[in-house]
Amino acid sequence: MQGKRKLGGWLFLAGVILAHGATALVEPDLARQALASFVAMLGEVAPVLILVFVLMFLVERFLTPARTRAWLGRGSGLRGWLLAVAAGVISTGPVYTWYALLAELRDKGMRTALVAVVLYARAIKLPLLPLLAHYFGLRYMLVLSLLIAGFSIVNGLVMERLLRQPETE
Amino acid sequence: MKPASETRSRGEPATQRALVGSLRAFAQMLPILLGMLLLTSLILAWLPSSSLQALFGRSGALDVLLGATVGSVAMGHPLAGYILGGELLAGGVSLIAVTALIVSWVTVGVVQFPAEALLLGRRFALIRNLLCFFSAIAIAYLTVGVMRLLS
């Protein structure tokens, strides 16, 4: 799995670079615009990457599989669900910057349902809630946020049920 | 109390191991992350969000499905989703369709799928995204239903 993941990542990057190259041949202006947008996004993502790396190091250093199972494993109970929702809500930056950390936590014993909960609860963007209220109203913002929090748990439970059989990959 | 040298000699190898392990995992994530950023920038260049508005306005149910689909394939900051949603709402598109778009924008990731599949497993990514797609539609109907009840 590790080797496949490593190779797959490089193949994916090579494919996207090829797509950029093809765009540069057909639409040079569009490719330039895309490249400028890439540089700007990289600048925005960089601080989040530092945070992700620090968290990965802390997880690797201090979170033993036994501790992970106790906090986020099957027996973690209500605390595990609440921790997962809170982690999703406070996490920042693009979602793909968090996949590696969640994969590492799952390898250490984090419940699959809670991985799904973290990813779903990310839909509640704390810093953007005032803007959501500005565009659609305070009541809408509150109802939508509560429903998303509730659905994150429902989705986690359904995911775990559907993924009970071991992955074939 | 243990001497400092003893504590250090025990602590350092574990810290070094953790540093090497996390550096390795981080390096493994980098090509996927760079690929995602390049892909996002390319899609944003080919498909600006303003061109999406022309798709809506045919029928209620179709708009909801379209909202969830557009949100699923859309890229960029969630704020862009709120702005697009606000514009669609002002343009006469239903609140249910707009909500489906906003929710799927932040929960479903068609473009991020390769990265999610590589790091968390293809089956996990597929089931999660499908579930999130249908949840976005359910949340859209529920949100508007609750809003009506409250008012």
PDB file of C-alpha atoms in Angstrom:
ATOM      1  CA  MET A   1       0.000   0.000   0.000  1.00  0.00           C
ATOM      2  CA  GLN A   2       2.796   2.434   0.927  1.00  0.00           C
ATOM      3  CA  GLY A   3       4.704   1.761  -2.344  1.00  0.00           C
ATOM      4  CA  LYS A   4       1.518   1.980  -4.389  1.00  0.00           C
ATOM      5  CA  ARG A   5       0.623   5.268  -2.709  1.00  0.00           C
ATOM      6  CA  LYS A   6       4.123   6.628  -3.399  1.00  0.00           C
ATOM      7  CA  LEU A   7       4.120   5.618  -7.086  1.00  0.00           C
ATOM      8  CA  GLY A   8       0.510   6.718  -7.551  1.00  0.00           C
ATOM      9  CA  GLY A   9       1.369  10.191  -6.241  1.00  0.00           C
ATOM     10  CA  TRP A  10       4.173  10.676  -8.750  1.00  0.00           C
ATOM     11  CA  LEU A  11       2.069   9.294 -11.612  1.00  0.00           C
ATOM     12  CA  PHE A  12      -0.743  11.669 -10.660  1.00  0.00           C
ATOM     13  CA  LEU A  13       1.666  14.641 -10.607  1.00  0.00           C
ATOM     14  CA  ALA A  14       3.152  13.602 -13.977  1.00  0.00           C
ATOM     15  CA  GLY A  15      -0.358  13.364 -15.490  1.00  0.00           C
ATOM     16  CA  VAL A  16      -1.307  16.838 -14.276  1.00  0.00           C
ATOM     17  CA  ILE A  17       1.987  18.324 -15.540  1.00  0.00           C
ATOM     18  CA  LEU A  18       1.246  16.747 -18.934  1.00  0.00           C
ATOM     19  CA  ALA A  19      -2.229  18.335 -18.888  1.00  0.00           C
ATOM     20  CA  HIS A  20      -0.610  21.710 -18.128  1.00  0.00           C
ATOM     21  CA  GLY A  21       1.850  21.138 -20.992  1.00  0.00           C
ATOM     22  CA  ALA A  22      -0.983  20.301 -23.384  1.00  0.00           C
ATOM     23  CA  THR A  23      -2.866  23.449 -22.291  1.00  0.00           C
ATOM     24  CA  ALA A  24       0.288  25.526 -22.865  1.00  0.00           C
ATOM     25  CA  LEU A  25       0.434  24.224 -26.454  1.00  0.00           C
ATOM     26  CA  VAL A  26      -3.248  24.861 -27.220  1.00  0.00           C
ATOM     27  CA  GLU A  27      -3.993  27.923 -25.048  1.00  0.00           C
ATOM     28  CA  PRO A  28      -0.742  29.572 -23.882  1.00  0.00           C
ATOM     29  CA  ASP A  29      -2.586  32.445 -22.140  1.00  0.00           C
ATOM     30  CA  LEU A  30      -4.781  30.047 -20.202  1.00  0.00           C
ATOM     31  CA  ALA A  31      -1.728  28.023 -19.134  1.00  0.00           C
ATOM     32  CA  ARG A  32      -0.004  31.203 -17.931  1.00  0.00           C
ATOM     33  CA  GLN A  33      -3.131  32.157 -15.988  1.00  0.00           C
ATOM     34  CA  ALA A  34      -3.284  28.654 -14.461  1.00  0.00           C
ATOM     35  CA  LEU A  35       0.389  28.809 -13.477  1.00  0.00           C
ATOM     36  CA  ALA A  36      -0.075  32.197 -11.792  1.00  0.00           C
ATOM     37  CA  SER A  37      -3.068  30.804  -9.938  1.00  0.00           C
ATOM     38  CA  PHE A  38      -0.972  27.760  -8.896  1.00  0.00           C
ATOM     39  CA  VAL A  39       1.767  30.001  -7.454  1.00  0.00           C
ATOM     40  CA  ALA A  40      -0.806  32.076  -5.545  1.00  0.00           C
ATOM     41  CA  MET A  41      -2.483  28.931  -4.152  1.00  0.00           C
ATOM     42  CA  LEU A  42       0.870  27.452  -3.149  1.00  0.00           C
ATOM     43  CA  GLY A  43       1.569  30.612  -1.153  1.00  0.00           C
ATOM     44  CA  GLU A  44      -1.815  30.291   0.577  1.00  0.00           C
ATOM     45  CA  VAL A  45      -1.358  26.599   1.365  1.00  0.00           C
ATOM     46  CA  ALA A  46       2.228  26.859   2.680  1.00  0.00           C
ATOM     47  CA  PRO A  47       1.320  27.920   6.269  1.00  0.00           C
ATOM     48  CA  VAL A  48      -1.256  25.117   6.482  1.00  0.00           C
ATOM     49  CA  LEU A  49       1.385  22.644   5.326  1.00  0.00           C
ATOM     50  CA  ILE A  50       3.674  23.723   8.167  1.00  0.00           C
ATOM     51  CA  LEU A  51       0.812  23.144  10.618  1.00  0.00           C
ATOM     52  CA  VAL A  52       0.073  19.731   9.069  1.00  0.00           C
ATOM     53  CA  PHE A  53       3.738  18.739   9.303  1.00  0.00           C
ATOM     54  CA  VAL A  54       3.929  19.788  12.974  1.00  0.00           C
ATOM     55  CA  LEU A  55       0.781  17.779  13.719  1.00  0.00           C
ATOM     56  CA  MET A  56       2.139  14.760  11.828  1.00  0.00           C
ATOM     57  CA  PHE A  57       5.327  14.944  13.885  1.00  0.00           C
ATOM     58  CA  LEU A  58       3.387  15.245  17.165  1.00  0.00           C
ATOM     59  CA  VAL A  59       1.151  12.312  16.198  1.00  0.00           C
ATOM     60  CA  GLU A  60       4.197  10.219  15.271  1.00  0.00           C
ATOM     61  CA  ARG A  61       6.046  11.189  18.456  1.00  0.00           C
ATOM     62  CA  PHE A  62       3.383  11.159  21.161  1.00  0.00           C
ATOM     63  CA  LEU A  63       0.302   9.351  19.897  1.00  0.00           C
ATOM     64  CA  THR A  64       0.857   5.655  20.435  1.00  0.00           C
ATOM     65  CA  PRO A  65      -1.571   3.227  18.789  1.00  0.00           C
ATOM     66  CA  ALA A  66      -3.010   2.448  22.234  1.00  0.00           C
ATOM     67  CA  ARG A  67      -3.634   6.123  22.976  1.00  0.00           C
ATOM     68  CA  THR A  68      -5.117   6.702  19.495  1.00  0.00           C
ATOM     69  CA  ARG A  69      -7.476   3.769  20.001  1.00  0.00           C
ATOM     70  CA  ALA A  70      -8.499   5.143  23.402  1.00  0.00           C
ATOM     71  CA  TRP A  71      -9.249   8.640  22.072  1.00  0.00           C
ATOM     72  CA  LEU A  72     -10.430   7.941  18.544  1.00  0.00           C
ATOM     73  CA  GLY A  73     -10.877   4.175  18.345  1.00  0.00           C
ATOM     74  CA  ARG A  74     -13.945   1.982  18.688  1.00  0.00           C
ATOM     75  CA  GLY A  75     -14.141   2.388  22.459  1.00  0.00           C
ATOM     76  CA  SER A  76     -13.726   6.173  22.460  1.00  0.00           C
ATOM     77  CA  GLY A  77     -17.495   6.709  22.721  1.00  0.00           C
ATOM     78  CA  LEU A  78     -19.040  10.160  22.773  1.00  0.00           C
ATOM     79  CA  ARG A  79     -15.653  11.794  23.397  1.00  0.00           C
ATOM     80  CA  GLY A  80     -14.352  10.347  20.101  1.00  0.00           C
ATOM     81  CA  TRP A  81     -17.325  11.665  18.108  1.00  0.00           C
ATOM     82  CA  LEU A  82     -17.087  15.112  19.685  1.00  0.00           C
ATOM     83  CA  LEU A  83     -13.312  15.242  19.157  1.00  0.00           C
ATOM     84  CA  ALA A  84     -13.763  14.322  15.489  1.00  0.00           C
ATOM     85  CA  VAL A  85     -16.455  16.971  14.902  1.00  0.00           C
ATOM     86  CA  ALA A  86     -14.341  19.609  16.696  1.00  0.00           C
ATOM     87  CA  ALA A  87     -11.223  18.619  14.729  1.00  0.00           C
ATOM     88  CA  GLY A  88     -13.143  18.946  11.458  1.00  0.00           C
ATOM     89  CA  VAL A  89     -14.587  22.329  12.373  1.00  0.00           C
ATOM     90  CA  ILE A  90     -11.284  23.884  13.464  1.00  0.00           C
ATOM     91  CA  SER A  91      -9.098  22.416  10.696  1.00  0.00           C
ATOM     92  CA  THR A  92      -8.168  24.967   8.048  1.00  0.00           C
ATOM     93  CA  GLY A  93      -6.861  24.985   4.479  1.00  0.00           C
ATOM     94  CA  PRO A  94      -7.687  22.671   1.582  1.00  0.00           C
ATOM     95  CA  VAL A  95      -9.036  19.248   2.544  1.00  0.00           C
ATOM     96  CA  TYR A  96      -6.305  17.351   0.671  1.00  0.00           C
ATOM     97  CA  THR A  97      -3.644  18.721   3.009  1.00  0.00           C
ATOM     98  CA  TRP A  98      -5.306  16.668   5.817  1.00  0.00           C
ATOM     99  CA  TYR A  99      -5.615  13.288   4.058  1.00  0.00           C
ATOM    100  CA  ALA A 100      -2.093  12.175   4.999  1.00  0.00           C
ATOM    101  CA  LEU A 101      -2.565  13.028   8.691  1.00  0.00           C
ATOM    102  CA  LEU A 102      -5.905  11.192   8.802  1.00  0.00           C
ATOM    103  CA  ALA A 103      -4.361   8.179   7.039  1.00  0.00           C
ATOM    104  CA  GLU A 104      -1.607   8.157   9.664  1.00  0.00           C
ATOM    105  CA  LEU A 105      -4.137   8.368  12.507  1.00  0.00           C
ATOM    106  CA  ARG A 106      -6.216   5.577  10.975  1.00  0.00           C
ATOM    107  CA  ASP A 107      -3.093   3.415  10.708  1.00  0.00           C
ATOM    108  CA  LYS A 108      -2.612   4.008  14.433  1.00  0.00           C
ATOM    109  CA  GLY A 109      -6.149   2.899  15.295  1.00  0.00           C
ATOM    110  CA  MET A 110      -8.509   5.800  14.566  1.00  0.00           C
ATOM    111  CA  ARG A 111     -12.006   4.597  13.773  1.00  0.00           C
ATOM    112  CA  THR A 112     -12.939   4.845  10.056  1.00  0.00           C
ATOM    113  CA  ALA A 113     -16.241   6.476  11.041  1.00  0.00           C
ATOM    114  CA  LEU A 114     -14.361   9.262  12.790  1.00  0.00           C
ATOM    115  CA  VAL A 115     -12.136   9.873   9.749  1.00  0.00           C
ATOM    116  CA  ALA A 116     -15.327  10.413   7.745  1.00  0.00           C
ATOM    117  CA  VAL A 117     -16.726  12.665  10.507  1.00  0.00           C
ATOM    118  CA  VAL A 118     -13.616  14.898  10.458  1.00  0.00           C
ATOM    119  CA  LEU A 119     -13.837  15.243   6.671  1.00  0.00           C
ATOM    120  CA  TYR A 120     -17.566  16.058   6.788  1.00  0.00           C
ATOM    121  CA  ALA A 121     -17.434  18.457   9.729  1.00  0.00           C
ATOM    122  CA  ARG A 122     -14.888  20.513   7.779  1.00  0.00           C
ATOM    123  CA  ALA A 123     -17.933  21.862   5.923  1.00  0.00           C
ATOM    124  CA  ILE A 124     -18.572  24.081   8.959  1.00  0.00           C
ATOM    125  CA  LYS A 125     -16.112  26.897   8.371  1.00  0.00           C
ATOM    126  CA  LEU A 126     -15.950  28.923  11.571  1.00  0.00           C
ATOM    127  CA  PRO A 127     -14.284  32.029  10.091  1.00  0.00           C
ATOM    128  CA  LEU A 128     -16.807  32.051   7.244  1.00  0.00           C
ATOM    129  CA  LEU A 129     -19.964  31.718   9.345  1.00  0.00           C
ATOM    130  CA  PRO A 130     -20.479  35.508   9.547  1.00  0.00           C
ATOM    131  CA  LEU A 131     -20.270  35.658   5.743  1.00  0.00           C
ATOM    132  CA  LEU A 132     -22.764  32.807   5.384  1.00  0.00           C
ATOM    133  CA  ALA A 133     -25.090  34.700   7.746  1.00  0.00           C
ATOM    134  CA  HIS A 134     -24.511  37.884   5.735  1.00  0.00           C
ATOM    135  CA  TYR A 135     -25.511  36.222   2.449  1.00  0.00           C
ATOM    136  CA  PHE A 136     -28.336  33.963   3.650  1.00  0.00           C
ATOM    137  CA  GLY A 137     -29.376  35.148   7.133  1.00  0.00           C
ATOM    138  CA  LEU A 138     -28.473  34.188  10.699  1.00  0.00           C
ATOM    139  CA  ARG A 139     -31.227  31.573  11.023  1.00  0.00           C
ATOM    140  CA  TYR A 140     -30.148  29.855   7.810  1.00  0.00           C
ATOM    141  CA  MET A 141     -26.531  29.793   8.990  1.00  0.00           C
ATOM    142  CA  LEU A 142     -27.503  28.215  12.332  1.00  0.00           C
ATOM    143  CA  VAL A 143     -29.863  25.616  10.835  1.00  0.00           C
ATOM    144  CA  LEU A 144     -27.377  24.638   8.123  1.00  0.00           C
ATOM    145  CA  SER A 145     -24.432  24.355  10.558  1.00  0.00           C
ATOM    146  CA  LEU A 146     -26.396  22.178  12.977  1.00  0.00           C
ATOM    147  CA  LEU A 147     -27.616  19.930  10.179  1.00  0.00           C
ATOM    148  CA  ILE A 148     -24.071  19.547   8.816  1.00  0.00           C
ATOM    149  CA  ALA A 149     -22.795  18.615  12.301  1.00  0.00           C
ATOM    150  CA  GLY A 150     -25.593  16.046  12.647  1.00  0.00           C
ATOM    151  CA  PHE A 151     -25.028  14.619   9.174  1.00  0.00           C
ATOM    152  CA  SER A 152     -21.293  14.292   9.833  1.00  0.00           C
ATOM    153  CA  ILE A 153     -22.099  11.727  12.523  1.00  0.00           C
ATOM    154  CA  VAL A 154     -24.743   9.958  10.407  1.00  0.00           C
ATOM    155  CA  ASN A 155     -22.275   9.763   7.510  1.00  0.00           C
ATOM    156  CA  GLY A 156     -19.565   8.403   9.790  1.00  0.00           C
ATOM    157  CA  LEU A 157     -21.851   5.614  11.010  1.00  0.00           C
ATOM    158  CA  VAL A 158     -23.014   4.722   7.491  1.00  0.00           C
ATOM    159  CA  MET A 159     -19.430   4.780   6.182  1.00  0.00           C
ATOM    160  CA  GLU A 160     -18.291   2.391   8.871  1.00  0.00           C
ATOM    161  CA  ARG A 161     -21.164   0.038   8.149  1.00  0.00           C
ATOM    162  CA  LEU A 162     -20.463   0.063   4.403  1.00  0.00           C
ATOM    163  CA  LEU A 163     -16.708  -0.366   4.851  1.00  0.00           C
ATOM    164  CA  ARG A 164     -16.921  -3.292   7.238  1.00  0.00           C
ATOM    165  CA  GLN A 165     -15.396  -5.673   4.704  1.00  0.00           C
ATOM    166  CA  PRO A 166     -11.620  -5.201   4.411  1.00  0.00           C
ATOM    167  CA  GLU A 167     -10.469  -3.050   1.511  1.00  0.00           C
ATOM    168  CA  THR A 168      -9.396  -5.093  -1.478  1.00  0.00           C
ATOM    169  CA  GLU A 169      -6.590  -2.708  -2.459  1.00  0.00           C
TER     170      GLU A 169
ATOM    171  CA  MET B   1      14.724  12.386  39.773  1.00  0.00           C
ATOM    172  CA  LYS B   2      16.554  11.072  36.692  1.00  0.00           C
ATOM    173  CA  PRO B   3      19.695  12.827  35.442  1.00  0.00           C
ATOM    174  CA  ALA B   4      19.144  15.057  32.421  1.00  0.00           C
ATOM    175  CA  SER B   5      21.573  13.056  30.301  1.00  0.00           C
ATOM    176  CA  GLU B   6      19.560   9.870  30.867  1.00  0.00           C
ATOM    177  CA  THR B   7      16.294  11.559  29.927  1.00  0.00           C
ATOM    178  CA  ARG B   8      17.927  13.014  26.801  1.00  0.00           C
ATOM    179  CA  SER B   9      19.433   9.722  25.686  1.00  0.00           C
ATOM    180  CA  ARG B  10      16.020   8.052  25.966  1.00  0.00           C
ATOM    181  CA  GLY B  11      14.079  10.912  24.394  1.00  0.00           C
ATOM    182  CA  GLU B  12      16.327  11.681  21.415  1.00  0.00           C
ATOM    183  CA  PRO B  13      16.026   8.429  19.445  1.00  0.00           C
ATOM    184  CA  ALA B  14      12.230   8.481  19.746  1.00  0.00           C
ATOM    185  CA  THR B  15      12.133  12.128  18.629  1.00  0.00           C
ATOM    186  CA  GLN B  16      14.528  11.428  15.763  1.00  0.00           C
ATOM    187  CA  ARG B  17      12.503   8.405  14.696  1.00  0.00           C
ATOM    188  CA  ALA B  18       9.316  10.468  14.808  1.00  0.00           C
ATOM    189  CA  LEU B  19      10.970  13.251  12.788  1.00  0.00           C
ATOM    190  CA  VAL B  20      12.229  10.838  10.126  1.00  0.00           C
ATOM    191  CA  GLY B  21       8.853   9.068  10.013  1.00  0.00           C
ATOM    192  CA  SER B  22       6.849  12.270   9.681  1.00  0.00           C
ATOM    193  CA  LEU B  23       9.300  13.680   7.091  1.00  0.00           C
ATOM    194  CA  ARG B  24       8.900  10.494   5.056  1.00  0.00           C
ATOM    195  CA  ALA B  25       5.083  10.628   5.244  1.00  0.00           C
ATOM    196  CA  PHE B  26       5.145  14.338   4.388  1.00  0.00           C
ATOM    197  CA  ALA B  27       7.450  13.789   1.385  1.00  0.00           C
ATOM    198  CA  GLN B  28       5.102  11.074   0.177  1.00  0.00           C
ATOM    199  CA  MET B  29       2.194  13.520   0.341  1.00  0.00           C
ATOM    200  CA  LEU B  30       4.019  16.289  -1.603  1.00  0.00           C
ATOM    201  CA  PRO B  31       3.583  15.024  -5.210  1.00  0.00           C
ATOM    202  CA  ILE B  32      -0.119  14.461  -4.501  1.00  0.00           C
ATOM    203  CA  LEU B  33      -0.469  17.928  -3.022  1.00  0.00           C
ATOM    204  CA  LEU B  34       1.428  19.640  -5.865  1.00  0.00           C
ATOM    205  CA  GLY B  35      -0.650  17.655  -8.365  1.00  0.00           C
ATOM    206  CA  MET B  36      -3.849  18.792  -6.640  1.00  0.00           C
ATOM    207  CA  LEU B  37      -2.788  22.448  -6.712  1.00  0.00           C
ATOM    208  CA  LEU B  38      -1.807  22.236 -10.396  1.00  0.00           C
ATOM    209  CA  LEU B  39      -5.071  20.474 -11.267  1.00  0.00           C
ATOM    210  CA  THR B  40      -7.148  23.010  -9.345  1.00  0.00           C
ATOM    211  CA  SER B  41      -5.452  25.954 -11.050  1.00  0.00           C
ATOM    212  CA  LEU B  42      -5.946  24.339 -14.461  1.00  0.00           C
ATOM    213  CA  ILE B  43      -9.654  23.662 -13.884  1.00  0.00           C
ATOM    214  CA  LEU B  44     -10.222  27.165 -12.543  1.00  0.00           C
ATOM    215  CA  ALA B  45      -8.582  28.585 -15.663  1.00  0.00           C
ATOM    216  CA  TRP B  46     -10.698  26.451 -18.018  1.00  0.00           C
ATOM    217  CA  LEU B  47     -13.969  26.826 -16.143  1.00  0.00           C
ATOM    218  CA  PRO B  48     -14.523  30.159 -14.357  1.00  0.00           C
ATOM    219  CA  SER B  49     -17.421  30.099 -11.866  1.00  0.00           C
ATOM    220  CA  SER B  50     -19.338  32.784 -13.806  1.00  0.00           C
ATOM    221  CA  SER B  51     -19.951  30.285 -16.622  1.00  0.00           C
ATOM    222  CA  LEU B  52     -21.746  27.948 -14.197  1.00  0.00           C
ATOM    223  CA  GLN B  53     -24.629  30.348 -13.629  1.00  0.00           C
ATOM    224  CA  ALA B  54     -25.971  29.826 -17.131  1.00  0.00           C
ATOM    225  CA  LEU B  55     -26.756  26.181 -16.291  1.00  0.00           C
ATOM    226  CA  PHE B  56     -29.529  26.902 -13.767  1.00  0.00           C
ATOM    227  CA  GLY B  57     -33.152  27.934 -13.965  1.00  0.00           C
ATOM    228  CA  ARG B  58     -34.846  25.062 -15.822  1.00  0.00           C
ATOM    229  CA  SER B  59     -36.842  23.239 -13.140  1.00  0.00           C
ATOM    230  CA  GLY B  60     -36.851  22.944  -9.332  1.00  0.00           C
ATOM    231  CA  ALA B  61     -35.767  19.310  -8.924  1.00  0.00           C
ATOM    232  CA  LEU B  62     -33.289  19.510 -11.782  1.00  0.00           C
ATOM    233  CA  ASP B  63     -31.766  22.642 -10.260  1.00  0.00           C
ATOM    234  CA  VAL B  64     -31.261  20.811  -6.942  1.00  0.00           C
ATOM    235  CA  LEU B  65     -29.486  17.950  -8.711  1.00  0.00           C
ATOM    236  CA  LEU B  66     -27.505  20.439 -10.762  1.00  0.00           C
ATOM    237  CA  GLY B  67     -26.605  22.435  -7.642  1.00  0.00           C
ATOM    238  CA  ALA B  68     -25.256  19.325  -5.932  1.00  0.00           C
ATOM    239  CA  THR B  69     -23.375  18.303  -9.093  1.00  0.00           C
ATOM    240  CA  VAL B  70     -21.837  21.730  -9.703  1.00  0.00           C
ATOM    241  CA  GLY B  71     -20.823  21.937  -6.029  1.00  0.00           C
ATOM    242  CA  SER B  72     -19.254  18.481  -6.241  1.00  0.00           C
ATOM    243  CA  VAL B  73     -17.016  19.314  -9.185  1.00  0.00           C
ATOM    244  CA  ALA B  74     -16.429  22.938  -8.193  1.00  0.00           C
ATOM    245  CA  MET B  75     -13.077  24.042  -6.887  1.00  0.00           C
ATOM    246  CA  GLY B  76     -11.753  26.873  -4.877  1.00  0.00           C
ATOM    247  CA  HIS B  77     -12.464  28.651  -1.629  1.00  0.00           C
ATOM    248  CA  PRO B  78     -15.852  27.982   0.028  1.00  0.00           C
ATOM    249  CA  LEU B  79     -16.392  31.726  -0.048  1.00  0.00           C
ATOM    250  CA  ALA B  80     -16.602  31.474  -3.850  1.00  0.00           C
ATOM    251  CA  GLY B  81     -19.419  28.964  -3.312  1.00  0.00           C
ATOM    252  CA  TYR B  82     -21.276  31.373  -1.015  1.00  0.00           C
ATOM    253  CA  ILE B  83     -20.890  34.204  -3.521  1.00  0.00           C
ATOM    254  CA  LEU B  84     -22.052  32.055  -6.425  1.00  0.00           C
ATOM    255  CA  GLY B  85     -24.926  30.758  -4.269  1.00  0.00           C
ATOM    256  CA  GLY B  86     -25.917  34.322  -3.346  1.00  0.00           C
ATOM    257  CA  GLU B  87     -25.883  35.370  -7.000  1.00  0.00           C
ATOM    258  CA  LEU B  88     -27.935  32.339  -8.041  1.00  0.00           C
ATOM    259  CA  LEU B  89     -30.470  33.042  -5.288  1.00  0.00           C
ATOM    260  CA  ALA B  90     -30.744  36.657  -6.405  1.00  0.00           C
ATOM    261  CA  GLY B  91     -31.180  35.401  -9.963  1.00  0.00           C
ATOM    262  CA  GLY B  92     -34.235  33.346  -8.985  1.00  0.00           C
ATOM    263  CA  VAL B  93     -32.729  29.893  -8.360  1.00  0.00           C
ATOM    264  CA  SER B  94     -34.391  28.111  -5.412  1.00  0.00           C
ATOM    265  CA  LEU B  95     -32.830  28.124  -1.939  1.00  0.00           C
ATOM    266  CA  ILE B  96     -32.870  24.298  -1.971  1.00  0.00           C
ATOM    267  CA  ALA B  97     -30.704  24.197  -5.118  1.00  0.00           C
ATOM    268  CA  VAL B  98     -28.386  26.872  -3.738  1.00  0.00           C
ATOM    269  CA  THR B  99     -28.025  24.985  -0.429  1.00  0.00           C
ATOM    270  CA  ALA B 100     -27.259  21.741  -2.276  1.00  0.00           C
ATOM    271  CA  LEU B 101     -24.522  23.626  -4.148  1.00  0.00           C
ATOM    272  CA  ILE B 102     -23.036  25.201  -1.007  1.00  0.00           C
ATOM    273  CA  VAL B 103     -22.992  21.930   0.963  1.00  0.00           C
ATOM    274  CA  SER B 104     -21.628  19.739  -1.822  1.00  0.00           C
ATOM    275  CA  TRP B 105     -19.004  22.440  -2.560  1.00  0.00           C
ATOM    276  CA  VAL B 106     -17.447  21.798   0.863  1.00  0.00           C
ATOM    277  CA  THR B 107     -18.193  18.089   1.355  1.00  0.00           C
ATOM    278  CA  VAL B 108     -17.822  16.396  -2.049  1.00  0.00           C
ATOM    279  CA  GLY B 109     -14.502  16.512  -3.872  1.00  0.00           C
ATOM    280  CA  VAL B 110     -14.565  15.078  -7.375  1.00  0.00           C
ATOM    281  CA  VAL B 111     -11.342  16.876  -8.272  1.00  0.00           C
ATOM    282  CA  GLN B 112      -9.722  15.870  -4.969  1.00  0.00           C
ATOM    283  CA  PHE B 113     -10.795  12.258  -5.500  1.00  0.00           C
ATOM    284  CA  PRO B 114      -7.399  11.025  -6.819  1.00  0.00           C
ATOM    285  CA  ALA B 115      -5.611  12.405  -3.742  1.00  0.00           C
ATOM    286  CA  GLU B 116      -8.216  11.032  -1.332  1.00  0.00           C
ATOM    287  CA  ALA B 117      -8.151   7.617  -3.024  1.00  0.00           C
ATOM    288  CA  LEU B 118      -4.358   7.481  -2.938  1.00  0.00           C
ATOM    289  CA  LEU B 119      -4.084   8.382   0.746  1.00  0.00           C
ATOM    290  CA  LEU B 120      -7.258   6.967   2.302  1.00  0.00           C
ATOM    291  CA  GLY B 121      -8.185   4.180  -0.121  1.00  0.00           C
ATOM    292  CA  ARG B 122     -10.251   4.111  -3.313  1.00  0.00           C
ATOM    293  CA  ARG B 123     -13.262   2.413  -1.713  1.00  0.00           C
ATOM    294  CA  PHE B 124     -13.302   4.851   1.197  1.00  0.00           C
ATOM    295  CA  ALA B 125     -13.090   7.853  -1.152  1.00  0.00           C
ATOM    296  CA  LEU B 126     -15.779   6.548  -3.506  1.00  0.00           C
ATOM    297  CA  ILE B 127     -18.312   5.690  -0.792  1.00  0.00           C
ATOM    298  CA  ARG B 128     -17.632   8.878   1.159  1.00  0.00           C
ATOM    299  CA  ASN B 129     -18.096  11.139  -1.862  1.00  0.00           C
ATOM    300  CA  LEU B 130     -21.286   9.372  -2.969  1.00  0.00           C
ATOM    301  CA  LEU B 131     -22.699   9.596   0.553  1.00  0.00           C
ATOM    302  CA  CYS B 132     -21.788  13.274   0.755  1.00  0.00           C
ATOM    303  CA  PHE B 133     -23.475  13.960  -2.596  1.00  0.00           C
ATOM    304  CA  PHE B 134     -26.803  12.505  -1.455  1.00  0.00           C
ATOM    305  CA  SER B 135     -26.410  14.075   2.006  1.00  0.00           C
ATOM    306  CA  ALA B 136     -26.019  17.496   0.370  1.00  0.00           C
ATOM    307  CA  ILE B 137     -29.401  17.053  -1.335  1.00  0.00           C
ATOM    308  CA  ALA B 138     -31.003  15.794   1.910  1.00  0.00           C
ATOM    309  CA  ILE B 139     -29.518  18.685   3.910  1.00  0.00           C
ATOM    310  CA  ALA B 140     -30.763  21.159   1.286  1.00  0.00           C
ATOM    311  CA  TYR B 141     -34.372  19.947   1.594  1.00  0.00           C
ATOM    312  CA  LEU B 142     -34.139  19.692   5.397  1.00  0.00           C
ATOM    313  CA  THR B 143     -32.632  23.175   5.796  1.00  0.00           C
ATOM    314  CA  VAL B 144     -35.360  24.817   3.763  1.00  0.00           C
ATOM    315  CA  GLY B 145     -38.016  22.658   5.499  1.00  0.00           C
ATOM    316  CA  VAL B 146     -36.773  23.683   8.959  1.00  0.00           C
ATOM    317  CA  MET B 147     -36.540  27.319   7.862  1.00  0.00           C
ATOM    318  CA  ARG B 148     -40.190  27.196   6.749  1.00  0.00           C
ATOM    319  CA  LEU B 149     -41.219  25.599  10.049  1.00  0.00           C
ATOM    320  CA  LEU B 150     -39.379  28.248  12.052  1.00  0.00           C
ATOM    321  CA  SER B 151     -40.912  31.106  10.129  1.00  0.00           C
TER     322      SER B 151
END
